[in-house]
Coordinates of N, CA and C in Angstrom, one line a residue:
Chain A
X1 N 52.0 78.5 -35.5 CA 52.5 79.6 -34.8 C 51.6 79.9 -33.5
X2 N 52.6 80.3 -32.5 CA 51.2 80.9 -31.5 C 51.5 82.5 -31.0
X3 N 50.3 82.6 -30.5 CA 50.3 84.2 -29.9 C 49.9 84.3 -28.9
X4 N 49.8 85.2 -28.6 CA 48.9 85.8 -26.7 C 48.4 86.9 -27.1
X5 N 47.2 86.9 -26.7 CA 46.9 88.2 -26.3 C 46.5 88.4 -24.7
X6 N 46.5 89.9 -24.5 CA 46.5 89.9 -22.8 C 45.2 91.4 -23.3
X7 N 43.5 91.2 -22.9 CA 42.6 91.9 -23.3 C 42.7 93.0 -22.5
X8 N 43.7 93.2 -21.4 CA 43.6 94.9 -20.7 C 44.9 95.3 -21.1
X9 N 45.5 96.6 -21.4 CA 46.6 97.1 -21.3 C 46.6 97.8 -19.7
X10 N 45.8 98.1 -19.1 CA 45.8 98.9 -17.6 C 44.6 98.4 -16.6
X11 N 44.8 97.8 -15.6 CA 44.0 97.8 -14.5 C 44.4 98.2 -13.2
X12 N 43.4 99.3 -13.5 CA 43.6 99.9 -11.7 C 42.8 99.5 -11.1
X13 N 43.3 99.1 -9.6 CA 42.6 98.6 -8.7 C 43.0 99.2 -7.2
X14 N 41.5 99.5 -6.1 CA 42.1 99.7 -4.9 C 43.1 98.6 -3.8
X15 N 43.5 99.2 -2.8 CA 44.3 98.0 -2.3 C 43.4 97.3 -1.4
X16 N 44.0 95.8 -1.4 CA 43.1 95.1 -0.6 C 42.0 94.2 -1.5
X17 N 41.7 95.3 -2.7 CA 40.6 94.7 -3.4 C 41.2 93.0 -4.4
X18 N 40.3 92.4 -5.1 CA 40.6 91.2 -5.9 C 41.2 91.6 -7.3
X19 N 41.6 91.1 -8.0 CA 42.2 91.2 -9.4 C 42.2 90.1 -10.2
X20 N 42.0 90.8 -11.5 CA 41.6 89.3 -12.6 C 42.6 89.8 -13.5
X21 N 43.7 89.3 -14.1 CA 44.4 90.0 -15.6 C 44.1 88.8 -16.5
X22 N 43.7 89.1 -17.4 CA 43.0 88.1 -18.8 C 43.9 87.8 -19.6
X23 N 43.9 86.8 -20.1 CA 45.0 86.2 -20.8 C 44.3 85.4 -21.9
X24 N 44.6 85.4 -23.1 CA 44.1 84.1 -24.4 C 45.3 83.8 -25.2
X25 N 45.4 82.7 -25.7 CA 46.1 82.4 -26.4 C 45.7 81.6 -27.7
X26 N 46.6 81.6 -28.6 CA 46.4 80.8 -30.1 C 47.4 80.2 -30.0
X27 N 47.3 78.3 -30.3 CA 47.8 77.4 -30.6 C 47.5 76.3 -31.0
X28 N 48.3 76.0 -32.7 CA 47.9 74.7 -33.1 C 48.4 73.3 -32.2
X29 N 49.0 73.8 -31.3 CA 50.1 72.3 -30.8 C 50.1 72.9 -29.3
X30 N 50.4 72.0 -28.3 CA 49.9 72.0 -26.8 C 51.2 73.0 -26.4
X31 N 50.6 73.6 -25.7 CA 51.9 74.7 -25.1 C 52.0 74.7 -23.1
X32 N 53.0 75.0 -23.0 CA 53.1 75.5 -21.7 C 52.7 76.9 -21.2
X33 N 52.3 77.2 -20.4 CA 51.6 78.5 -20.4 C 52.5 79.3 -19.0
X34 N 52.5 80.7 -18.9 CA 53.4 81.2 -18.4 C 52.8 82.6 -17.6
X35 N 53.3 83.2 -16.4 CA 52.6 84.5 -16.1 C 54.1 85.1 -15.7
X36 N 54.8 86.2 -15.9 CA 56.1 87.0 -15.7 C 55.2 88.8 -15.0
X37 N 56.1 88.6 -14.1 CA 56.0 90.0 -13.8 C 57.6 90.7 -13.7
X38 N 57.2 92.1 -14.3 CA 58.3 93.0 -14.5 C 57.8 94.4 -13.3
X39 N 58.7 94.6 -12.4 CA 58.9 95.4 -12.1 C 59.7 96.9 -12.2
X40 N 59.2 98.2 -12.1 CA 60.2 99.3 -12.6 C 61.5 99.1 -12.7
X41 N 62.1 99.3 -13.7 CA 63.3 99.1 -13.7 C 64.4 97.7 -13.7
X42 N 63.4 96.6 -13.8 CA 64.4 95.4 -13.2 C 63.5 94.7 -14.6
X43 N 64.4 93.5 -14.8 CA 63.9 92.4 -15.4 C 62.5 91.6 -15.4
X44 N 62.4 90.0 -16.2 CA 61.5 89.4 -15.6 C 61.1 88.2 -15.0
X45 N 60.5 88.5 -14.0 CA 60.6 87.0 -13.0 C 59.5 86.4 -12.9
X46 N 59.6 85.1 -13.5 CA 58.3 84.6 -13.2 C 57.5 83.9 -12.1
X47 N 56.2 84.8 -12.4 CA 55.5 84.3 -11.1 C 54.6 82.9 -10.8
X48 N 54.5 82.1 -12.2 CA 53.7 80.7 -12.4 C 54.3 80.0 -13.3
X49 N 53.6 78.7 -13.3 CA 53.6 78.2 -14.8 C 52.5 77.2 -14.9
X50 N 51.9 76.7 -16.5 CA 51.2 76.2 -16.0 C 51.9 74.7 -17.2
X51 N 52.2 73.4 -16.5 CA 52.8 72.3 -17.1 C 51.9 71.0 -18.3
X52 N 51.3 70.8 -16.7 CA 50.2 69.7 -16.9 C 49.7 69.3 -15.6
X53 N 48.8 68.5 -15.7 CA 48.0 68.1 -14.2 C 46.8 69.2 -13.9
X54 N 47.1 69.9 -12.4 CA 45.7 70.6 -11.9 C 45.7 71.6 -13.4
X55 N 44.3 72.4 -13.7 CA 44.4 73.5 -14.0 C 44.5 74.4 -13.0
X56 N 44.6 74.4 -12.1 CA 44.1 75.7 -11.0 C 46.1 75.5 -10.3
X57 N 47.2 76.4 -10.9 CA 48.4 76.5 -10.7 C 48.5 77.5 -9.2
X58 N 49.6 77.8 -8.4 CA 49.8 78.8 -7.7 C 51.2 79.5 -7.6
X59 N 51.1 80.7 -7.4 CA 53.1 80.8 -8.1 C 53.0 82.1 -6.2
X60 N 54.1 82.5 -7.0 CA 55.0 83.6 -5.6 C 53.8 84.4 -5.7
X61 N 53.7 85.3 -4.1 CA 53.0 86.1 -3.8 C 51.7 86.4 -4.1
X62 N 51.2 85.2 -3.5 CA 49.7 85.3 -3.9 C 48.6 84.7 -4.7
X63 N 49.2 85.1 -5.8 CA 49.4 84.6 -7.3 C 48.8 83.6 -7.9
X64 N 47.5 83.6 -8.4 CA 47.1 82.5 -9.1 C 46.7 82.5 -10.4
X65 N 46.6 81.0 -11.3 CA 46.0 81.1 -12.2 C 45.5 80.1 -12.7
X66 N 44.2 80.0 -13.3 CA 43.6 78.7 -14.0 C 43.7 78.7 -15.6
X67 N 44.4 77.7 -15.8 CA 44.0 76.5 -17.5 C 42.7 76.6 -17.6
X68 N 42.3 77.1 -18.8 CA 41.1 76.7 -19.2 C 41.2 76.6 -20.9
X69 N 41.1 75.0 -21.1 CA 41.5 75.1 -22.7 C 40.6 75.0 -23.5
X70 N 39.3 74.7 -23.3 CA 37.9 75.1 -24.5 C 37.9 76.5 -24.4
X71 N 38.2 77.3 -23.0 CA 38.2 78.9 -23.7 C 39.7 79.3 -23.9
X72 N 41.0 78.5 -24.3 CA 42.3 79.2 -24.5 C 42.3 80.2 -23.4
X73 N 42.3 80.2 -22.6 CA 42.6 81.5 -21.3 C 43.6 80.3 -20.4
X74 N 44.0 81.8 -20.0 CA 45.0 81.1 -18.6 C 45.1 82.6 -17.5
X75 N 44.0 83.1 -16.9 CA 44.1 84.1 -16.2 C 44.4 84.3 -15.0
X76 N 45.1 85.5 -14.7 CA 45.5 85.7 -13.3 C 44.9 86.3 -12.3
X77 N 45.1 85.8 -10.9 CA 44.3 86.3 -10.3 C 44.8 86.2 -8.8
X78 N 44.3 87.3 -8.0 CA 44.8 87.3 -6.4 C 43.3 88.3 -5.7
X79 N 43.5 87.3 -4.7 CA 42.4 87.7 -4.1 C 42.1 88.7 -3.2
X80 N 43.7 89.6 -2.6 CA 43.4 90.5 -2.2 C 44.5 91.1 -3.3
X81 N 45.0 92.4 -3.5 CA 46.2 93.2 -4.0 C 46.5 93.8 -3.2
X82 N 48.1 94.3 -2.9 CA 49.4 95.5 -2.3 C 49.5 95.9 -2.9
X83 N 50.0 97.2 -2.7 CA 51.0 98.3 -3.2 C 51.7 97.6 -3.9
X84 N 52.6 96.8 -3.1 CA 53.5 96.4 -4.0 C 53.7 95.7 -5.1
X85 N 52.0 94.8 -5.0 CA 52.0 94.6 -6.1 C 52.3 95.3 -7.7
X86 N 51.9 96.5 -7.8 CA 52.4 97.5 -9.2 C 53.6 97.4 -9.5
X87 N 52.8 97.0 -10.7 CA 54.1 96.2 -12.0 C 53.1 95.6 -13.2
X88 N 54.3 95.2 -14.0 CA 53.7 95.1 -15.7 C 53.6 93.5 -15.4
X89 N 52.6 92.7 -15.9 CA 52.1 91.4 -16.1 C 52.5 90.9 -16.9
X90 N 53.1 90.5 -17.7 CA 53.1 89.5 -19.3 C 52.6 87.8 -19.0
X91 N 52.0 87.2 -20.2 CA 51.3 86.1 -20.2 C 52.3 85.4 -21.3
X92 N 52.7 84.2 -20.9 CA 53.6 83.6 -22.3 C 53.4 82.6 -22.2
X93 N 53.5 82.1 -23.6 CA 53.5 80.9 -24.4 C 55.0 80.3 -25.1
X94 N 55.3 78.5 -24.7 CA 56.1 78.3 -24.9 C 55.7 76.9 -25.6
X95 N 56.3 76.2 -26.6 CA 55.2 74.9 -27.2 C 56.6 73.7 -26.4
X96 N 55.3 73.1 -26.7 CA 55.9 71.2 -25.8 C 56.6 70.9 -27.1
X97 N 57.8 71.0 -26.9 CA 58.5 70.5 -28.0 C 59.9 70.4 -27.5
X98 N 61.4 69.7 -27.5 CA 62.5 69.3 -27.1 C 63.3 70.6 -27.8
X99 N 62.5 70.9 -29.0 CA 63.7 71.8 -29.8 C 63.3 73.0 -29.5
X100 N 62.2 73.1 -28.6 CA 61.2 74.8 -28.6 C 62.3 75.8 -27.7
X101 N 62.7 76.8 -27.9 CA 63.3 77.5 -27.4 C 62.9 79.3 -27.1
X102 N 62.1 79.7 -28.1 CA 61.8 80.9 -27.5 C 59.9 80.8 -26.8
X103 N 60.5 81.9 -26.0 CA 59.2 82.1 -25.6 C 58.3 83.2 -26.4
X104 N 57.0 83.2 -26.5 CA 56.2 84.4 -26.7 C 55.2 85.0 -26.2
X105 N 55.9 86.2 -26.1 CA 54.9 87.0 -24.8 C 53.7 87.9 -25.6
X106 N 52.9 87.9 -24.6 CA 51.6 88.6 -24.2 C 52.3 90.5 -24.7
X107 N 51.2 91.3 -24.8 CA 51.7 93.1 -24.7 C 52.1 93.2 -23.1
X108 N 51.6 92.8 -22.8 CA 51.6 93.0 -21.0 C 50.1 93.5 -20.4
X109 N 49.7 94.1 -19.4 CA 48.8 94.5 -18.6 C 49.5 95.3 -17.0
X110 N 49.5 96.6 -17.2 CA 50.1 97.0 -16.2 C 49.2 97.5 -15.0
X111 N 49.4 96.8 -14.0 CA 48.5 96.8 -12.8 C 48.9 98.1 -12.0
X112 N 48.1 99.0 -11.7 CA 48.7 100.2 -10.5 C 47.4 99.9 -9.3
X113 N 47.8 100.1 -8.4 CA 46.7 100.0 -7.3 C 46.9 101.2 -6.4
X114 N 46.2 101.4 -6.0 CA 45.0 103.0 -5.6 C 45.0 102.6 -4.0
X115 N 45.8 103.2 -3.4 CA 45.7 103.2 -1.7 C 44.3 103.4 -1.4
Chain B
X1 N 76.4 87.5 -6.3 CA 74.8 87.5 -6.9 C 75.2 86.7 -8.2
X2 N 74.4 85.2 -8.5 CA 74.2 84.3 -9.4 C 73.7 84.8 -10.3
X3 N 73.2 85.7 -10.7 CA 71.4 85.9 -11.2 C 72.4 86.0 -13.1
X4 N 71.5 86.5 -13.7 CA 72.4 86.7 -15.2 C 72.2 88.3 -15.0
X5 N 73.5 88.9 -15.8 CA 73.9 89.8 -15.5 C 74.1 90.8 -17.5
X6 N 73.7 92.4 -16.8 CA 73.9 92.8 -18.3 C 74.4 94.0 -18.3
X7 N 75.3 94.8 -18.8 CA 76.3 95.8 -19.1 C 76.3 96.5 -20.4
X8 N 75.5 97.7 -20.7 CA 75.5 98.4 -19.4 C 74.5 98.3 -19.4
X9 N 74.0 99.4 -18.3 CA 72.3 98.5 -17.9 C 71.5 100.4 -18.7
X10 N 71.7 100.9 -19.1 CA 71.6 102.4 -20.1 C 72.7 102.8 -21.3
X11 N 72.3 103.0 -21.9 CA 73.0 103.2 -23.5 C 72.1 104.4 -24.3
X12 N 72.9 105.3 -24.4 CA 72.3 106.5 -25.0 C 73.6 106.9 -26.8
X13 N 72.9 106.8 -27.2 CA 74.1 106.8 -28.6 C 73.3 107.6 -29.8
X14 N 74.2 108.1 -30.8 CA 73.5 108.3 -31.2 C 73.7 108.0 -32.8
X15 N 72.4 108.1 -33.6 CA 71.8 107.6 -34.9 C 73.4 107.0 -35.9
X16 N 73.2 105.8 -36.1 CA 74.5 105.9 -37.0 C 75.8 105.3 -36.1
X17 N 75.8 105.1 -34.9 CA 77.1 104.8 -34.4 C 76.3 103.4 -34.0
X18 N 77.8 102.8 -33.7 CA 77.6 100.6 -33.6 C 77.6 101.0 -31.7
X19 N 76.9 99.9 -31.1 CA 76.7 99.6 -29.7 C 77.0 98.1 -29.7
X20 N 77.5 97.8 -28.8 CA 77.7 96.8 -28.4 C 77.5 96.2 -26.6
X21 N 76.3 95.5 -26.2 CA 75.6 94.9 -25.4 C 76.5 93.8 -24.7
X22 N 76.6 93.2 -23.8 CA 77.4 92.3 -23.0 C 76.0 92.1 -22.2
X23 N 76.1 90.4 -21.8 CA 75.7 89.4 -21.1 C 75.9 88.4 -20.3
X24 N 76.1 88.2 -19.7 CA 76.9 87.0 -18.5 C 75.3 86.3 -17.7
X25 N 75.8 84.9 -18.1 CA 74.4 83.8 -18.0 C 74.7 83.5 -16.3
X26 N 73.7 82.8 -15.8 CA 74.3 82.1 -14.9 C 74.9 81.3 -15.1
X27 N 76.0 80.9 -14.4 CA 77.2 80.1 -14.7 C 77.4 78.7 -15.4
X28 N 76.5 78.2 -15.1 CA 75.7 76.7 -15.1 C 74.7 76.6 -16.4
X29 N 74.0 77.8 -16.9 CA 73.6 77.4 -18.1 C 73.9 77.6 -19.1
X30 N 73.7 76.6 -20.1 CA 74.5 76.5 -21.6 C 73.4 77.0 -22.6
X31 N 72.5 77.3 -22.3 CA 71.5 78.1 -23.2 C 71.5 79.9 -23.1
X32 N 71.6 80.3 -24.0 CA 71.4 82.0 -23.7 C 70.4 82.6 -24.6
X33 N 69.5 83.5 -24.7 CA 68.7 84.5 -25.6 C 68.8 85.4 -24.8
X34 N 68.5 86.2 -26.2 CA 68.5 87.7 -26.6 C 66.8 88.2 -26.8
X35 N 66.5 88.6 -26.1 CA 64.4 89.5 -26.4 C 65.2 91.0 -26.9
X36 N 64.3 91.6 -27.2 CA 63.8 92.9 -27.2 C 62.8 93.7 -26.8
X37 N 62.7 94.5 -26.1 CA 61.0 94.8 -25.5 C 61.0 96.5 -25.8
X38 N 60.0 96.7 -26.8 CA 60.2 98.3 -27.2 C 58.8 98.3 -26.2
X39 N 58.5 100.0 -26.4 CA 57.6 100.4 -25.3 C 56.2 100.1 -25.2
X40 N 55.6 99.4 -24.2 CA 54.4 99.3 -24.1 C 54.1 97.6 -25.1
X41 N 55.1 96.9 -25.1 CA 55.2 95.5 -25.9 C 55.4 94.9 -25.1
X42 N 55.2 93.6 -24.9 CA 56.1 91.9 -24.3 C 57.4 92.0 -25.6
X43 N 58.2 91.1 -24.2 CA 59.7 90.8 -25.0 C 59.5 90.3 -26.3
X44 N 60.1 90.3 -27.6 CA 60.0 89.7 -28.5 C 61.7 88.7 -28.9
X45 N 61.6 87.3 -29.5 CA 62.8 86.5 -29.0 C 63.2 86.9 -30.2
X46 N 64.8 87.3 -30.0 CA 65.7 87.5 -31.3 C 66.6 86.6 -31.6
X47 N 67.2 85.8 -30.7 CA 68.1 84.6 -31.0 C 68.1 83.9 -29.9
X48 N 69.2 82.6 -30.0 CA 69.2 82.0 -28.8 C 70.9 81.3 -29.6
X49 N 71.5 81.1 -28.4 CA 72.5 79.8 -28.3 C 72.5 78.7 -27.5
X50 N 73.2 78.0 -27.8 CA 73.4 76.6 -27.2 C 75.0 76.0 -27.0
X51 N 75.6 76.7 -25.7 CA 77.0 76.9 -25.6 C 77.7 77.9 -26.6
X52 N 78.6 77.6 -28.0 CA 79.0 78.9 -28.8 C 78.1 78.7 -30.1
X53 N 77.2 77.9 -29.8 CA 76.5 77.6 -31.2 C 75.1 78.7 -31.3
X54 N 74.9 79.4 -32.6 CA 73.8 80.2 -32.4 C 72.7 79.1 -33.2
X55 N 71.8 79.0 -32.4 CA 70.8 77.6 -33.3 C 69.5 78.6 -34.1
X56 N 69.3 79.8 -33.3 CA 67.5 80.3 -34.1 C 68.2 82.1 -34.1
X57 N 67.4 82.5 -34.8 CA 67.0 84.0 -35.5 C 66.0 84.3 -35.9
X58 N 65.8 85.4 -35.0 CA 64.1 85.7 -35.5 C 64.5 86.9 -37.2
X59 N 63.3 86.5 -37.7 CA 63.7 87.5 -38.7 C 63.5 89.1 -38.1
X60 N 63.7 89.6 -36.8 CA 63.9 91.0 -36.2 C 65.3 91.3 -36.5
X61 N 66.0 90.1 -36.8 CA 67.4 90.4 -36.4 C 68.0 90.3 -37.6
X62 N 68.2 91.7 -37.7 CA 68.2 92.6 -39.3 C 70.0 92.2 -39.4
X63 N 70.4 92.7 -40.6 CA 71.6 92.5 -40.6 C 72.9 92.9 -40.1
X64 N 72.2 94.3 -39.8 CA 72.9 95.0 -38.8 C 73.3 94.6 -37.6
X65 N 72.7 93.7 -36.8 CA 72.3 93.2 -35.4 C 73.6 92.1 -35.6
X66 N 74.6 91.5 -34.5 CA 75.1 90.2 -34.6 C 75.0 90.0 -33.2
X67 N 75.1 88.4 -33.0 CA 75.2 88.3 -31.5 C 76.7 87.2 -31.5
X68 N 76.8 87.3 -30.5 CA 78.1 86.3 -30.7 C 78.5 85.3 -28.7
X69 N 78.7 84.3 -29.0 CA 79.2 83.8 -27.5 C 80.1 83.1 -27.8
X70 N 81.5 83.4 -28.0 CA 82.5 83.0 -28.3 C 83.1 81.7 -27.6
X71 N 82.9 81.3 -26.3 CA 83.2 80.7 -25.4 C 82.2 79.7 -24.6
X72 N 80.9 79.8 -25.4 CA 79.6 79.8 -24.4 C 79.2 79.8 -23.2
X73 N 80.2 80.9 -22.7 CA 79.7 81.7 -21.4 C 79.1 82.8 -22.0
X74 N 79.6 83.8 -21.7 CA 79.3 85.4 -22.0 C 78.9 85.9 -23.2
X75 N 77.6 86.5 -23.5 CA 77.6 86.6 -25.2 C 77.3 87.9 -25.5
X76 N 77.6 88.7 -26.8 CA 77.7 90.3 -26.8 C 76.6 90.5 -28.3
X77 N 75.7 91.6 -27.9 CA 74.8 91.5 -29.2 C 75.5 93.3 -29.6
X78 N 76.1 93.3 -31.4 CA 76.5 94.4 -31.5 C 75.3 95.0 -32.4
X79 N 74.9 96.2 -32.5 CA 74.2 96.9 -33.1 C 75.1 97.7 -34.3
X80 N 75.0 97.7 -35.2 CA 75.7 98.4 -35.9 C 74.8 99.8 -37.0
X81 N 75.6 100.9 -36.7 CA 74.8 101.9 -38.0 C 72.8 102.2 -37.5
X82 N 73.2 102.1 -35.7 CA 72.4 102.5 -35.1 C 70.5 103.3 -35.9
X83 N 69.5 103.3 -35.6 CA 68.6 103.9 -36.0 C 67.6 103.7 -35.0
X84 N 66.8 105.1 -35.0 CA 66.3 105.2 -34.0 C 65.1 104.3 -33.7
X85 N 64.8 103.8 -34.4 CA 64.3 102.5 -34.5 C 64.2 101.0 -33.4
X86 N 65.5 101.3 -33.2 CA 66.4 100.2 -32.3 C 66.2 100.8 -31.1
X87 N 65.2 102.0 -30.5 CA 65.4 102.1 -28.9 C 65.0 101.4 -28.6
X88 N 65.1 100.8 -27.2 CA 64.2 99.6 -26.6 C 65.3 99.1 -25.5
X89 N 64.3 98.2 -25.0 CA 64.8 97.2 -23.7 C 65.8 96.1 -24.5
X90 N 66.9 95.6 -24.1 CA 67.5 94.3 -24.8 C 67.5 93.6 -23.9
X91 N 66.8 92.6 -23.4 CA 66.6 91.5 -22.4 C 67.6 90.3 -22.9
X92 N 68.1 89.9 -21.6 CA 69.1 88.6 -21.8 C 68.7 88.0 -20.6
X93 N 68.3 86.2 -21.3 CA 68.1 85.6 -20.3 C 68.8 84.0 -20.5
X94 N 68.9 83.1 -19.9 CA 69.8 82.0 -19.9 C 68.8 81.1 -19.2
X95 N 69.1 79.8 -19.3 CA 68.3 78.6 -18.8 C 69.7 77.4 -19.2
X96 N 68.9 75.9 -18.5 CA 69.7 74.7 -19.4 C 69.1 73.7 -20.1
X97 N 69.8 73.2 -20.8 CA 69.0 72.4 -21.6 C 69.2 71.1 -20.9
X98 N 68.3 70.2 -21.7 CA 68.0 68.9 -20.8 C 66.9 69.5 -20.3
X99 N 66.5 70.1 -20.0 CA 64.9 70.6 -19.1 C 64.1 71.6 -20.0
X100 N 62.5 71.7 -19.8 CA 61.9 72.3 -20.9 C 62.5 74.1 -20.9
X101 N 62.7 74.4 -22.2 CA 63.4 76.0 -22.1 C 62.5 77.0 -21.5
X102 N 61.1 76.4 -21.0 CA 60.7 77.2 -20.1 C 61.0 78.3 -18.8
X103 N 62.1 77.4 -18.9 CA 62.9 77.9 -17.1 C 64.2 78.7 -18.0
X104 N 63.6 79.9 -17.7 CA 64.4 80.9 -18.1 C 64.3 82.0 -17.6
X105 N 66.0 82.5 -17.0 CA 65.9 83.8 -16.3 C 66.5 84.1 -17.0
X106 N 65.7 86.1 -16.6 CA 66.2 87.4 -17.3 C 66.8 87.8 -16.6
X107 N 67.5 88.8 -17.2 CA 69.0 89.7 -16.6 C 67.7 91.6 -16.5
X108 N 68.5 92.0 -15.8 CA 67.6 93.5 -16.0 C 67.6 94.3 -17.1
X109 N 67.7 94.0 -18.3 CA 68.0 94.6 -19.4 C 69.1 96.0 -19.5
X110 N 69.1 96.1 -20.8 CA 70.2 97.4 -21.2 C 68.9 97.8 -22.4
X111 N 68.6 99.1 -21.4 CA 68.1 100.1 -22.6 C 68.9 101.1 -23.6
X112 N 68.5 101.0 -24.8 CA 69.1 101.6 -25.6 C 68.2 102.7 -26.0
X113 N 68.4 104.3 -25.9 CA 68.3 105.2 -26.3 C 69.2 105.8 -27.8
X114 N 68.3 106.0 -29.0 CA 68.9 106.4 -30.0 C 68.5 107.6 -30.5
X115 N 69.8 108.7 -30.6 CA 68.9 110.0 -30.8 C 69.5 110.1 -32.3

């Protein structure tokens, strides 16, 4: 089985400043790894993914994240933050498998940033 | 607008009466699920299909709950004998197969309010 945990439920940050959202996961079997952001009111769109190849991925608006599998993390990060940025983060896990079909998400981490 | 689509997008009912959810995939993919996302959670996966075939069930999906895609386009998840239990986000997202089920978009959910 696997899981996610995501270790902040809230980080505030001012604007302009850098941001880290932390991510771990549990898995017996190799997974694909995932970052989704949810906006007020709307669905979820993902902002990365991580396959195979580099660890160091880069997705929409900014948006980064590194593999790191001796510590099971896959965290996100942007080096400056917007306003616009504010919205709920989820971290998910999906396994390398032909029959694998659901995904499993993180609690989330909801980012608000501070003009 | 391509995107997957969901009706209604608010549902206020109350304790004891059946609801019934509508989803429309993008057009092109033959895979569909159903999440759930109560407050302050990541989505949790409740089913999936594969054109009119239902392949998985999470054990969330009590017996009350059916989902159905008659046609394997459009598929309707009914609630029945409602409890307040069941508020939450009902996320619908679609992808295709032949490619990892990672590539999966969400529709903006339908919240369900149970008083």
């Amino acid at each position: 089985a696997q899981s996610v945990t995501q270790l902040d439920s809230q980080v505030p940050v001012f604007e302009e400043a850098p941001v880290e959202l932390r991510c771990n996961y549990s898995s017996s079997v190799s997974v694909y790894l995932f970052w989704y952001v949810q906006y007020p009111n709307q669905g979820l769109q993902l902002l990365l993914k991580y396959l195979s190849g580099s660890t160091l991925v880069k997705g929409i608006n900014g948006f980064e994240a590194e593999f790191n599998k001796s510590q099971t993390s896959f965290h996100l990060r942007k080096p400056s933050v917007h306003i616009s940025d504010t919205a709920e983060y989820f971290c998910a896990v999906n396994t390398r498998s032909s029959s694998a079909s659901k995904i499993i998400f993180g609690s989330g981490t909801r980012l608000s940033i501070r003009p | 607008d391509t995107g997957v689509s969901q009706d209604p997008r608010h549902k206020i009912t109350k304790r004891g009466q059946n609801v019934t959810f509508r989803c429309d995939p993008i057009s092109e993919h033959n895979r569909l699920y159903w999440y759930r996302q109560t407050l302050g959670q990541g989505p949790e996966f409740l089913t999936y299909f594969q054109n009119e075939a239902q392949l998985e069930k999470s054990r969330l999906l009590s017996d009350r709950f059916s989902a159905e895609r008659p046609k394997g386009s459009f598929s309707t998840l009914e609630i029945q004998r409602t409890e307040q239990g069941d508020s939450a986000m009902y996320l619908c997202a679609s992808s295709l197969s032949g490619g990892p089920s990672y590539e999966q978009y969400f529709g903006p959910g339908t919240r369900l309010t149970v008083t």
